């Protein structure tokens, strides 16, 4: 048995939407990744701009995405990049990758969170592995608790 993937594309004018069918003998992590990629139509990167230069940002390295002065920024590995998308678009496309909205102006990558502090009544403090910190707004506390299962 080979791990080789066979791809077949059939063009048919009768189809209004694209339909993907996967034939496999068993579900595994590789098939799950393929399905998630197709559903999310993402390649695990986001384009960020810094000093008139475009960078391909690996989603795994992005800590948070936030708005400031009506612009969207991504913080990744102690650098900040301008993002030319709207925050609601990013929220929708990144939720499968572990990103969660914590306020009207910020989405965080929970894979980059080191610890969560519930001590302050009515809010949550997120401590990132990089040493950065941010707060969950009161309006999103319930959503974050549900996400965390607490």
Coordinates of N, CA, C and O in Angstrom, one line a residue:
X1 N 0.8 -1.2 0.0 CA 0.0 0.0 0.0 C 0.9 1.2 0.0 O 1.8 1.4 0.8
X2 N 0.6 2.2 -0.9 CA 1.4 3.4 -1.0 C 0.7 4.6 -0.4 O -0.5 4.7 -0.4
X3 N 1.5 5.5 0.1 CA 1.0 6.8 0.6 C 0.7 7.8 -0.5 O 0.4 9.0 -0.2
X4 N 0.9 7.4 -1.7 CA 0.8 8.3 -2.9 C -0.7 8.7 -3.0 O -1.6 7.9 -2.8
X5 N -0.9 10.0 -3.3 CA -2.3 10.5 -3.5 C -2.5 10.7 -5.0 O -1.7 11.3 -5.7
X6 N -3.6 10.1 -5.4 CA -4.0 10.2 -6.8 C -5.1 11.3 -6.9 O -6.0 11.4 -6.1
X7 N -4.9 12.2 -7.8 CA -5.8 13.3 -8.0 C -6.5 13.2 -9.4 O -5.8 13.0 -10.4
X8 N -7.8 13.3 -9.4 CA -8.6 13.2 -10.6 C -9.5 14.4 -10.7 O -10.2 14.7 -9.7
X9 N -9.5 15.2 -11.8 CA -10.4 16.3 -11.9 C -11.3 16.1 -13.1 O -10.8 15.7 -14.2
X10 N -12.6 16.2 -12.9 CA -13.6 16.1 -14.0 C -14.3 17.4 -14.2 O -14.8 18.0 -13.2
X11 N -14.2 17.9 -15.4 CA -14.9 19.1 -15.8 C -16.3 18.8 -16.3 O -16.4 18.0 -17.2
X12 N -17.3 19.5 -15.7 CA -18.7 19.3 -16.1 C -19.4 20.6 -16.0 O -19.5 21.2 -14.9
X13 N -20.0 21.1 -17.1 CA -20.7 22.3 -17.2 C -22.0 22.3 -16.3 O -22.5 23.3 -16.0
X14 N -22.5 21.1 -16.0 CA -23.7 21.0 -15.2 C -23.5 21.3 -13.7 O -24.5 21.6 -13.0
X15 N -22.2 21.4 -13.3 CA -22.0 21.7 -11.9 C -21.8 23.2 -11.7 O -21.1 23.9 -12.4
X16 N -22.6 23.7 -10.7 CA -22.5 25.2 -10.4 C -21.5 25.4 -9.3 O -20.9 26.5 -9.2
X17 N -21.3 24.4 -8.4 CA -20.4 24.5 -7.3 C -19.3 23.4 -7.5 O -19.6 22.4 -8.1
X18 N -18.2 23.7 -6.9 CA -17.1 22.7 -6.9 C -17.4 21.7 -5.9 O -17.8 22.0 -4.7
X19 N -17.3 20.4 -6.2 CA -17.5 19.3 -5.2 C -16.3 18.4 -5.2 O -15.7 18.0 -6.2
X20 N -15.8 18.2 -4.0 CA -14.6 17.4 -3.8 C -15.0 16.1 -3.1 O -15.7 16.1 -2.1
X21 N -14.6 14.9 -3.7 CA -14.9 13.6 -3.1 C -13.6 12.9 -2.9 O -12.7 12.9 -3.7
X22 N -13.4 12.4 -1.7 CA -12.2 11.7 -1.3 C -12.5 10.3 -1.1 O -13.3 9.9 -0.3
X23 N -11.8 9.4 -1.8 CA -11.9 8.0 -1.7 C -10.7 7.5 -0.9 O -9.6 7.8 -1.3
X24 N -10.9 6.9 0.3 CA -9.8 6.4 1.1 C -10.2 5.2 1.8 O -11.4 4.9 2.1
X25 N -9.2 4.4 2.2 CA -9.5 3.1 3.0 C -9.7 3.4 4.4 O -10.4 2.7 5.1
X26 N -9.2 4.5 4.9 CA -9.4 4.9 6.4 C -9.1 6.4 6.6 O -8.3 7.0 5.8
X27 N -9.7 6.9 7.6 CA -9.4 8.3 8.0 C -8.1 8.4 8.8 O -7.9 7.5 9.7
X28 N -7.3 9.3 8.5 CA -6.1 9.5 9.2 C -5.7 11.0 9.3 O -6.5 11.8 8.7
X29 N -4.7 11.3 9.9 CA -4.3 12.8 10.1 C -4.1 13.4 8.7 O -4.5 14.6 8.5
X30 N -3.5 12.7 7.8 CA -3.2 13.3 6.5 C -4.5 13.7 5.8 O -4.7 14.8 5.2
X31 N -5.5 12.8 5.8 CA -6.8 13.1 5.2 C -7.5 14.2 5.9 O -8.1 15.1 5.3
X32 N -7.4 14.3 7.3 CA -8.0 15.4 8.0 C -7.4 16.7 7.6 O -8.1 17.7 7.4
X33 N -6.1 16.7 7.4 CA -5.4 18.0 7.0 C -5.8 18.4 5.6 O -6.1 19.6 5.4
X34 N -6.0 17.4 4.7 CA -6.4 17.8 3.3 C -7.8 18.3 3.4 O -8.1 19.4 2.8
X35 N -8.7 17.7 4.2 CA -10.1 18.2 4.3 C -10.1 19.6 4.8 O -10.8 20.5 4.3
X36 N -9.4 19.9 5.9 CA -9.3 21.2 6.5 C -8.8 22.2 5.5 O -9.2 23.4 5.5
X37 N -7.7 21.9 4.8 CA -7.2 22.8 3.8 C -8.2 23.2 2.7 O -8.4 24.3 2.3
X38 N -9.0 22.2 2.3 CA -10.0 22.4 1.2 C -11.1 23.3 1.8 O -11.5 24.2 1.2
X39 N -11.6 22.9 3.0 CA -12.7 23.7 3.6 C -12.3 25.1 3.9 O -13.0 26.1 3.7
X40 N -11.1 25.3 4.4 CA -10.6 26.7 4.8 C -10.0 27.4 3.6 O -9.7 28.6 3.8
X41 N -9.7 26.7 2.6 CA -9.0 27.3 1.4 C -7.8 28.2 1.8 O -7.7 29.3 1.4
X42 N -7.0 27.7 2.7 CA -5.9 28.4 3.2 C -4.6 27.6 3.0 O -4.6 26.4 3.0
X43 N -3.5 28.2 2.9 CA -2.2 27.5 2.8 C -1.3 27.7 4.0 O -0.1 27.6 3.9
X44 N -1.9 28.1 5.2 CA -1.2 28.3 6.4 C -0.3 29.5 6.4 O 0.7 29.6 7.1
X45 N -0.5 30.5 5.5 CA 0.2 31.7 5.5 C -0.7 32.9 5.4 O -1.9 32.8 5.0
X46 N -0.2 34.0 5.8 CA -0.9 35.3 5.7 C 0.1 36.3 5.2 O 1.3 36.2 5.6
X47 N -0.3 37.2 4.3 CA 0.7 38.2 3.8 C 0.7 39.4 4.7 O -0.3 40.0 5.0
X48 N 1.9 39.7 5.2 CA 2.1 40.9 6.1 C 3.1 41.8 5.4 O 3.9 41.4 4.7
X49 N 2.9 43.1 5.7 CA 3.7 44.2 5.1 C 4.5 44.9 6.2 O 4.0 45.2 7.3
X50 N 5.8 45.2 5.9 CA 6.6 45.9 6.8 C 7.7 46.6 6.0 O 8.3 46.0 5.2
X51 N 7.7 47.9 6.2 CA 8.7 48.8 5.4 C 8.7 48.5 3.9 O 9.7 48.3 3.3
X52 N 7.5 48.6 3.4 CA 7.2 48.5 1.9 C 7.7 47.1 1.4 O 8.0 47.0 0.2
X53 N 7.7 46.1 2.2 CA 8.1 44.8 1.8 C 7.0 43.8 2.3 O 6.5 43.9 3.4
X54 N 6.7 42.8 1.4 CA 5.7 41.8 1.8 C 6.4 40.6 2.3 O 7.4 40.1 1.8
X55 N 5.8 40.0 3.4 CA 6.3 38.8 4.0 C 5.2 37.7 4.1 O 4.1 38.1 4.3
X56 N 5.6 36.5 3.8 CA 4.6 35.4 4.0 C 4.8 35.0 5.5 O 5.8 34.4 5.9
X57 N 3.7 35.2 6.3 CA 3.7 34.9 7.7 C 3.1 33.5 7.9 O 2.0 33.3 7.5
X58 N 3.9 32.7 8.6 CA 3.4 31.3 8.9 C 2.4 31.5 10.1 O 2.7 32.1 11.1
X59 N 1.2 31.0 9.9 CA 0.1 31.1 10.9 C 0.6 30.6 12.3 O 0.2 31.1 13.3
X60 N 1.4 29.6 12.3 CA 1.9 29.0 13.5 C 2.7 30.0 14.3 O 2.9 29.8 15.5
X61 N 3.3 31.0 13.6 CA 4.2 31.9 14.3 C 3.5 33.2 14.7 O 4.0 34.0 15.4
X62 N 2.2 33.4 14.2 CA 1.5 34.6 14.6 C 0.9 34.5 16.0 O 0.3 33.5 16.3
X63 N 1.1 35.5 16.8 CA 0.6 35.4 18.2 C -0.7 36.1 18.3 O -1.6 35.5 18.9
X64 N -0.9 37.2 17.7 CA -2.2 37.9 17.7 C -2.3 38.8 16.5 O -1.4 39.2 15.8
X65 N -3.6 39.1 16.2 CA -3.9 40.0 15.1 C -4.9 41.1 15.7 O -5.8 40.7 16.4
X66 N -4.6 42.3 15.5 CA -5.3 43.4 16.2 C -5.5 44.6 15.4 O -4.8 44.8 14.4
X67 N -6.4 45.5 15.8 CA -6.6 46.7 15.1 C -6.1 47.8 15.9 O -6.1 47.8 17.1
X68 N -5.5 48.8 15.2 CA -5.0 50.0 15.8 C -5.0 51.1 14.8 O -4.5 51.0 13.7
X69 N -5.6 52.2 15.1 CA -5.8 53.4 14.2 C -6.4 53.0 12.9 O -5.9 53.4 11.8
X70 N -7.4 52.1 13.0 CA -8.2 51.7 11.8 C -7.4 50.8 10.8 O -7.8 50.7 9.7
X71 N -6.3 50.3 11.3 CA -5.5 49.4 10.5 C -5.4 48.0 11.2 O -5.5 48.0 12.4
X72 N -5.1 47.0 10.5 CA -5.0 45.6 11.0 C -3.5 45.2 11.1 O -2.8 45.4 10.1
X73 N -3.0 44.7 12.2 CA -1.7 44.3 12.4 C -1.6 42.9 12.9 O -2.5 42.4 13.6
X74 N -0.5 42.2 12.6 CA -0.2 40.8 13.1 C 1.1 40.9 13.9 O 2.1 41.5 13.3
X75 N 1.1 40.4 15.1 CA 2.3 40.3 15.8 C 2.9 38.9 15.7 O 2.2 37.9 16.1
X76 N 4.1 38.7 15.2 CA 4.7 37.4 15.0 C 6.2 37.5 15.4 O 6.9 38.3 14.8
X77 N 6.7 36.7 16.3 CA 8.1 36.6 16.6 C 8.7 38.0 16.9 O 9.7 38.4 16.3
X78 N 8.0 38.8 17.7 CA 8.5 40.1 18.2 C 8.4 41.2 17.1 O 9.0 42.3 17.2
X79 N 7.9 40.9 15.9 CA 7.7 41.8 14.8 C 6.2 42.1 14.6 O 5.4 41.3 14.9
X80 N 6.0 43.3 14.1 CA 4.6 43.7 13.8 C 4.5 43.9 12.3 O 5.3 44.6 11.7
X81 N 3.4 43.4 11.7 CA 3.2 43.5 10.2 C 1.8 44.0 9.9 O 0.9 43.7 10.6
X82 N 1.7 44.9 8.9 CA 0.4 45.4 8.5 C -0.3 44.3 7.7 O 0.4 43.7 6.8
X83 N -1.5 44.1 7.9 CA -2.3 43.1 7.2 C -3.4 43.8 6.4 O -4.1 44.7 7.0
X84 N -3.5 43.5 5.2 CA -4.5 44.2 4.3 C -5.8 43.4 4.1 O -6.3 43.1 3.0
X85 N -6.3 42.9 5.2 CA -7.6 42.3 5.3 C -8.4 42.8 6.5 O -7.8 43.4 7.4
X86 N -9.7 42.6 6.5 CA -10.6 43.0 7.6 C -10.5 42.0 8.7 O -10.4 40.8 8.4
X87 N -10.7 42.5 9.9 CA -10.5 41.6 11.1 C -11.6 40.5 11.0 O -11.4 39.3 11.4
X88 N -12.9 40.8 10.6 CA -13.9 39.8 10.6 C -13.6 38.7 9.5 O -13.9 37.5 9.7
X89 N -13.0 39.1 8.4 CA -12.6 38.1 7.4 C -11.5 37.1 8.0 O -11.6 35.9 7.8
X90 N -10.6 37.7 8.7 CA -9.5 36.9 9.3 C -10.1 36.0 10.4 O -9.7 34.8 10.5
X91 N -11.0 36.5 11.2 CA -11.6 35.7 12.2 C -12.3 34.4 11.6 O -12.1 33.3 12.1
X92 N -13.0 34.6 10.6 CA -13.7 33.5 9.9 C -12.7 32.5 9.3 O -12.9 31.3 9.4
X93 N -11.7 33.0 8.7 CA -10.8 32.1 8.0 C -9.8 31.4 8.9 O -9.2 30.4 8.5
X94 N -9.5 32.0 10.1 CA -8.5 31.4 10.9 C -9.0 30.6 12.1 O -8.2 30.0 12.9
X95 N -10.3 30.5 12.3 CA -10.8 29.8 13.5 C -10.4 28.4 13.5 O -10.2 27.8 14.6
X96 N -10.3 27.7 12.4 CA -9.9 26.3 12.4 C -8.4 26.1 12.7 O -8.0 25.0 13.0
X97 N -7.6 27.2 12.7 CA -6.2 27.2 13.0 C -5.9 27.5 14.5 O -4.7 27.8 14.8
X98 N -6.9 27.6 15.3 CA -6.7 27.9 16.7 C -6.8 29.4 17.1 O -6.4 29.8 18.2
X99 N -7.2 30.2 16.2 CA -7.3 31.6 16.4 C -8.7 31.9 17.0 O -9.7 31.4 16.4
X100 N -8.8 32.8 18.0 CA -10.1 33.0 18.6 C -10.2 34.5 18.9 O -9.2 35.2 19.4
X101 N -11.4 35.1 18.6 CA -11.6 36.5 18.9 C -11.7 36.8 20.4 O -12.5 36.1 21.0
X102 N -11.0 37.7 20.9 CA -11.1 38.0 22.4 C -11.6 39.4 22.6 O -11.8 39.7 23.8
X103 N -11.8 40.2 21.6 CA -12.3 41.5 21.8 C -12.8 42.0 20.4 O -12.5 41.3 19.4
X104 N -13.4 43.2 20.3 CA -13.8 43.7 19.0 C -12.5 44.0 18.2 O -12.6 44.1 17.0
X105 N -11.4 44.2 18.8 CA -10.2 44.6 18.1 C -9.0 43.6 18.1 O -8.0 43.9 17.6
X106 N -9.3 42.4 18.6 CA -8.1 41.4 18.7 C -8.6 40.0 18.5 O -9.6 39.5 19.1
X107 N -7.7 39.2 17.8 CA -7.9 37.8 17.6 C -6.5 37.2 18.1 O -5.5 37.7 17.7
X108 N -6.5 36.1 18.9 CA -5.3 35.6 19.3 C -5.2 34.1 18.9 O -6.1 33.4 18.7
X109 N -3.9 33.7 18.7 CA -3.6 32.3 18.4 C -3.4 31.6 19.7 O -2.4 31.8 20.4
X110 N -4.4 30.8 20.1 CA -4.3 30.1 21.4 C -3.1 29.1 21.5 O -2.7 28.7 22.6
X111 N -2.5 28.7 20.4 CA -1.4 27.8 20.4 C -0.1 28.6 20.9 O 0.8 28.0 21.3
X112 N -0.2 29.9 21.0 CA 0.9 30.7 21.5 C 0.7 31.2 22.9 O 1.5 31.9 23.5
X113 N -0.4 30.8 23.5 CA -0.7 31.2 24.9 C -0.1 30.3 25.9 O -0.2 29.1 25.8
X114 N 0.7 30.9 26.8 CA 1.4 30.1 27.8 C 0.5 29.8 29.0 O 0.4 28.7 29.5
X115 N -0.2 30.9 29.5 CA -1.0 30.7 30.7 C -2.2 31.6 30.6 O -2.2 32.6 29.9
X116 N -3.2 31.3 31.4 CA -4.5 32.1 31.4 C -4.7 32.4 32.9 O -4.8 31.5 33.7
X117 N -4.9 33.7 33.1 CA -5.1 34.2 34.5 C -6.5 34.6 34.7 O -7.0 35.6 34.0
X118 N -7.3 33.9 35.6 CA -8.7 34.3 35.8 C -8.8 35.1 37.1 O -10.0 35.3 37.5
X119 N -7.7 35.5 37.7 CA -7.8 36.2 39.0 C -8.6 37.5 39.0 O -9.2 37.8 40.0
X120 N -8.4 38.3 38.0 CA -9.1 39.5 37.9 C -10.6 39.3 37.6 O -10.9 38.7 36.6
X121 N -11.5 39.6 38.5 CA -12.9 39.3 38.4 C -13.5 40.0 37.1 O -13.3 41.2 36.9
X122 N -14.2 39.2 36.3 CA -14.8 39.7 35.2 C -14.0 39.8 33.9 O -14.5 40.2 32.9
X123 N -12.7 39.4 34.0 CA -11.9 39.4 32.8 C -10.9 38.3 32.8 O -10.8 37.6 33.8
X124 N -10.2 38.1 31.8 CA -9.2 37.1 31.7 C -7.9 37.7 31.1 O -7.9 38.4 30.1
X125 N -6.7 37.4 31.7 CA -5.4 37.8 31.2 C -4.8 36.7 30.5 O -4.7 35.6 31.1
X126 N -4.3 36.9 29.3 CA -3.6 35.9 28.5 C -2.1 36.2 28.5 O -1.8 37.3 28.1
X127 N -1.3 35.2 28.9 CA 0.1 35.4 28.9 C 0.7 34.6 27.8 O 0.5 33.3 27.7
X128 N 1.4 35.2 26.8 CA 1.9 34.5 25.7 C 3.3 33.9 26.0 O 4.0 34.4 26.9
X129 N 3.7 32.9 25.3 CA 5.0 32.3 25.4 C 6.2 33.3 25.2 O 7.2 33.2 25.8
X130 N 5.9 34.4 24.4 CA 6.9 35.4 24.1 C 7.1 36.4 25.3 O 8.0 37.2 25.3
X131 N 6.2 36.4 26.3 CA 6.2 37.3 27.4 C 5.2 38.4 27.2 O 4.9 39.2 28.1
X132 N 4.6 38.5 26.0 CA 3.5 39.5 25.8 C 2.3 39.1 26.6 O 2.1 38.0 26.9
X133 N 1.4 40.1 26.9 CA 0.2 39.9 27.6 C -1.0 40.6 26.9 O -0.7 41.7 26.3
X134 N -2.2 40.1 27.0 CA -3.3 40.8 26.5 C -4.5 40.4 27.4 O -4.5 39.4 28.1
X135 N -5.6 41.2 27.3 CA -6.8 40.9 28.1 C -7.9 40.6 27.2 O -8.1 41.2 26.1
X136 N -8.8 39.6 27.7 CA -10.0 39.3 27.0 C -11.0 40.3 27.5 O -11.2 40.6 28.7
X137 N -11.7 41.0 26.5 CA -12.7 42.0 26.9 C -13.9 41.3 27.6 O -14.2 40.1 27.4
X138 N -14.5 42.0 28.5 CA -15.6 41.4 29.3 C -16.7 40.8 28.4 O -17.3 39.7 28.7
X139 N -16.9 41.4 27.3 CA -18.0 40.9 26.3 C -17.6 39.5 25.8 O -18.5 38.7 25.4
X140 N -16.3 39.1 25.7 CA -15.9 37.9 25.2 C -15.5 36.8 26.2 O -15.1 35.7 25.8
X141 N -15.6 37.1 27.5 CA -15.2 36.2 28.5 C -16.0 34.9 28.4 O -15.4 33.8 28.5
X142 N -17.3 34.9 28.3 CA -18.1 33.7 28.2 C -17.6 32.9 27.0 O -17.5 31.7 27.1
X143 N -17.4 33.5 25.8 CA -17.0 32.8 24.6 C -15.7 32.1 24.9 O -15.5 30.9 24.5
X144 N -14.7 32.7 25.5 CA -13.4 32.2 25.8 C -13.5 31.0 26.8 O -12.9 30.0 26.6
X145 N -14.3 31.2 27.8 CA -14.5 30.1 28.7 C -15.1 28.8 28.0 O -14.7 27.7 28.3
X146 N -16.1 29.1 27.1 CA -16.6 28.0 26.4 C -15.6 27.3 25.5 O -15.5 26.1 25.4
X147 N -14.8 28.1 24.8 CA -13.7 27.6 24.0 C -12.7 26.7 24.8 O -12.3 25.7 24.4
X148 N -12.4 27.2 26.0 CA -11.5 26.5 26.9 C -12.2 25.3 27.6 O -11.5 24.5 28.2
X149 N -13.5 25.3 27.6 CA -14.2 24.2 28.3 C -14.2 24.4 29.8 O -14.2 23.4 30.6
X150 N -14.2 25.6 30.3 CA -14.2 25.9 31.8 C -15.5 26.6 32.2 O -16.2 27.2 31.4

